[in-house]
Amino acid sequence: MVGMPNPFVQVSDIDRARKVSGINAELLKAVPAGFRNTPQISVLGRNHMVQMIYFDNVDPTKKLNYRVSDKLSPSVMNGDFNKYPVQKNIVINGIEIKVKGDDTGFRTVEWSNRGLNYCILSDIPLTETDIQWML
């Protein structure tokens, strides 16, 4: 919306995001090939959400949004209300993860662990292997 202030505050690094948000967020362990390893990091209010956006090296309109919150549910954080033909649960590192997508791959990834809620919203299709590497 035009004229609406951006509720996110950009921060310099993950340590600053933790201090500003009060959320013990971590960066992804890896990102898909072709994406920058260093994300743009922002915070949505104290104790609401940390957002890390990883951009494609070639096409910066393609991105991977990774969000962490101790208040918002994963489905609310991802903001993707599309209906996907493939929806299932997978287990990675003993954690049940809900993935949604189509026959090309997954576009949303949602889970909770140790009091925090997580989601990934991807402009590119992700495989189970991609997700395993990231987490």
mmCIF file of C-alpha atoms in Angstrom:
data_model
loop_
_atom_site.group_PDB
_atom_site.id
_atom_site.type_symbol
_atom_site.label_atom_id
_atom_site.label_comp_id
_atom_site.label_asym_id
_atom_site.label_seq_id
_atom_site.Cartn_x
_atom_site.Cartn_y
_atom_site.Cartn_z
ATOM 1 C CA MET A 1 0.000 0.000 0.000
ATOM 2 C CA VAL A 2 1.232 3.437 -0.865
ATOM 3 C CA GLY A 3 2.006 5.551 2.168
ATOM 4 C CA MET A 4 2.128 2.628 4.610
ATOM 5 C CA PRO A 5 5.297 2.629 6.705
ATOM 6 C CA ASN A 6 7.460 -0.470 6.443
ATOM 7 C CA PRO A 7 7.107 -2.297 9.787
ATOM 8 C CA PHE A 8 10.473 -4.025 9.304
ATOM 9 C CA VAL A 9 13.682 -2.437 10.551
ATOM 10 C CA GLN A 10 16.787 -3.495 8.656
ATOM 11 C CA VAL A 11 19.786 -4.447 10.791
ATOM 12 C CA SER A 12 23.453 -4.989 9.965
ATOM 13 C CA ASP A 13 23.860 -8.628 11.007
ATOM 14 C CA ILE A 14 22.340 -11.569 12.866
ATOM 15 C CA ASP A 15 23.831 -10.515 16.213
ATOM 16 C CA ARG A 16 22.108 -7.136 15.939
ATOM 17 C CA ALA A 17 18.857 -8.864 14.933
ATOM 18 C CA ARG A 18 19.022 -10.983 18.104
ATOM 19 C CA LYS A 19 19.588 -7.906 20.281
ATOM 20 C CA VAL A 20 16.817 -5.861 18.675
ATOM 21 C CA SER A 21 14.257 -8.677 18.479
ATOM 22 C CA GLY A 22 15.042 -10.720 21.565
ATOM 23 C CA ILE A 23 14.786 -13.830 19.341
ATOM 24 C CA ASN A 24 17.696 -16.276 19.190
ATOM 25 C CA ALA A 25 17.575 -16.603 15.391
ATOM 26 C CA GLU A 26 20.249 -18.360 13.348
ATOM 27 C CA LEU A 27 21.170 -18.007 9.685
ATOM 28 C CA LEU A 28 20.460 -20.898 7.329
ATOM 29 C CA LYS A 29 23.333 -23.408 7.244
ATOM 30 C CA ALA A 30 23.382 -23.286 3.433
ATOM 31 C CA VAL A 31 21.386 -21.770 0.574
ATOM 32 C CA PRO A 32 20.536 -23.176 -2.861
ATOM 33 C CA ALA A 33 23.175 -22.829 -5.573
ATOM 34 C CA GLY A 34 23.196 -19.377 -7.122
ATOM 35 C CA PHE A 35 21.976 -17.556 -4.011
ATOM 36 C CA ARG A 36 24.055 -15.115 -1.963
ATOM 37 C CA ASN A 37 25.202 -16.568 1.361
ATOM 38 C CA THR A 38 24.787 -13.236 3.131
ATOM 39 C CA PRO A 39 21.143 -12.256 3.635
ATOM 40 C CA GLN A 40 19.453 -8.915 4.100
ATOM 41 C CA ILE A 41 18.251 -9.065 7.716
ATOM 42 C CA SER A 42 15.356 -7.163 9.258
ATOM 43 C CA VAL A 43 13.286 -7.285 12.428
ATOM 44 C CA LEU A 44 9.549 -6.899 12.937
ATOM 45 C CA GLY A 45 9.141 -5.461 16.434
ATOM 46 C CA ARG A 46 10.505 -6.813 19.671
ATOM 47 C CA ASN A 47 9.680 -10.505 20.053
ATOM 48 C CA HIS A 48 7.747 -10.711 16.798
ATOM 49 C CA MET A 49 9.936 -11.851 13.918
ATOM 50 C CA VAL A 50 13.385 -11.875 12.347
ATOM 51 C CA GLN A 51 13.413 -12.021 8.557
ATOM 52 C CA MET A 52 16.406 -13.027 6.460
ATOM 53 C CA ILE A 53 16.145 -12.564 2.701
ATOM 54 C CA TYR A 54 18.610 -14.420 0.510
ATOM 55 C CA PHE A 55 18.785 -13.078 -3.064
ATOM 56 C CA ASP A 56 19.627 -14.892 -6.289
ATOM 57 C CA ASN A 57 23.035 -13.825 -7.662
ATOM 58 C CA VAL A 58 21.762 -13.424 -11.230
ATOM 59 C CA ASP A 59 18.127 -12.409 -10.782
ATOM 60 C CA PRO A 60 17.635 -10.380 -7.561
ATOM 61 C CA THR A 61 13.847 -10.572 -7.999
ATOM 62 C CA LYS A 62 14.145 -14.245 -7.007
ATOM 63 C CA LYS A 63 14.573 -14.646 -3.312
ATOM 64 C CA LEU A 64 14.293 -16.973 -0.392
ATOM 65 C CA ASN A 65 12.557 -15.526 2.699
ATOM 66 C CA TYR A 66 13.511 -17.210 5.969
ATOM 67 C CA ARG A 67 11.565 -16.089 9.026
ATOM 68 C CA VAL A 68 11.827 -16.895 12.729
ATOM 69 C CA SER A 69 9.361 -15.910 15.453
ATOM 70 C CA ASP A 70 8.446 -16.799 18.998
ATOM 71 C CA LYS A 71 4.954 -15.273 18.666
ATOM 72 C CA LEU A 72 3.700 -15.762 15.094
ATOM 73 C CA SER A 73 2.775 -19.191 13.741
ATOM 74 C CA PRO A 74 4.695 -20.548 10.733
ATOM 75 C CA SER A 75 1.607 -20.346 8.496
ATOM 76 C CA VAL A 76 1.029 -16.692 9.395
ATOM 77 C CA MET A 77 4.698 -15.802 8.915
ATOM 78 C CA ASN A 78 4.994 -17.271 5.437
ATOM 79 C CA GLY A 79 2.164 -15.126 4.082
ATOM 80 C CA ASP A 80 1.632 -17.543 1.185
ATOM 81 C CA PHE A 81 -2.033 -18.403 0.870
ATOM 82 C CA ASN A 82 -1.737 -20.223 -2.453
ATOM 83 C CA LYS A 83 -3.257 -23.690 -2.700
ATOM 84 C CA TYR A 84 -0.578 -26.220 -3.588
ATOM 85 C CA PRO A 85 -1.281 -29.700 -4.970
ATOM 86 C CA VAL A 86 1.524 -31.214 -2.883
ATOM 87 C CA GLN A 87 1.341 -30.823 0.892
ATOM 88 C CA LYS A 88 3.069 -33.238 3.185
ATOM 89 C CA ASN A 89 5.140 -33.612 6.313
ATOM 90 C CA ILE A 90 8.771 -34.678 6.186
ATOM 91 C CA VAL A 91 11.194 -35.307 9.048
ATOM 92 C CA ILE A 92 14.644 -33.712 9.042
ATOM 93 C CA ASN A 93 16.987 -34.027 12.029
ATOM 94 C CA GLY A 94 14.080 -35.427 14.059
ATOM 95 C CA ILE A 95 11.893 -32.372 13.392
ATOM 96 C CA GLU A 96 8.556 -32.648 11.594
ATOM 97 C CA ILE A 97 8.407 -30.120 8.774
ATOM 98 C CA LYS A 98 5.361 -29.195 6.690
ATOM 99 C CA VAL A 99 6.168 -28.560 3.022
ATOM 100 C CA LYS A 100 3.904 -27.267 0.249
ATOM 101 C CA GLY A 101 4.521 -27.063 -3.470
ATOM 102 C CA ASP A 102 3.901 -28.765 -6.772
ATOM 103 C CA ASP A 103 5.569 -31.350 -8.992
ATOM 104 C CA THR A 104 8.573 -29.021 -9.514
ATOM 105 C CA GLY A 105 9.356 -28.706 -5.788
ATOM 106 C CA PHE A 106 8.361 -27.037 -2.545
ATOM 107 C CA ARG A 107 7.630 -23.311 -2.170
ATOM 108 C CA THR A 108 6.848 -23.132 1.546
ATOM 109 C CA VAL A 109 8.507 -24.876 4.472
ATOM 110 C CA GLU A 110 7.117 -24.554 8.020
ATOM 111 C CA TRP A 111 8.140 -25.975 11.394
ATOM 112 C CA SER A 112 8.473 -25.318 15.114
ATOM 113 C CA ASN A 113 11.350 -26.270 17.383
ATOM 114 C CA ARG A 114 12.517 -25.290 20.879
ATOM 115 C CA GLY A 115 9.904 -22.575 21.359
ATOM 116 C CA LEU A 116 10.502 -20.891 18.002
ATOM 117 C CA ASN A 117 8.472 -21.000 14.802
ATOM 118 C CA TYR A 118 10.132 -21.020 11.388
ATOM 119 C CA CYS A 119 9.177 -20.682 7.756
ATOM 120 C CA ILE A 120 10.844 -20.471 4.394
ATOM 121 C CA LEU A 121 9.062 -18.971 1.409
ATOM 122 C CA SER A 122 10.937 -19.603 -1.825
ATOM 123 C CA ASP A 123 10.635 -18.141 -5.315
ATOM 124 C CA ILE A 124 12.387 -21.251 -6.636
ATOM 125 C CA PRO A 125 11.231 -24.842 -6.130
ATOM 126 C CA LEU A 126 13.111 -26.591 -3.324
ATOM 127 C CA THR A 127 13.818 -30.304 -2.986
ATOM 128 C CA GLU A 128 13.905 -32.267 0.266
ATOM 129 C CA THR A 129 17.702 -32.338 -0.128
ATOM 130 C CA ASP A 130 17.812 -28.531 -0.462
ATOM 131 C CA ILE A 131 15.791 -28.198 2.729
ATOM 132 C CA GLN A 132 17.976 -30.695 4.583
ATOM 133 C CA TRP A 133 21.134 -28.744 3.626
ATOM 134 C CA MET A 134 19.596 -25.426 4.707
ATOM 135 C CA LEU A 135 18.597 -26.677 8.140
#
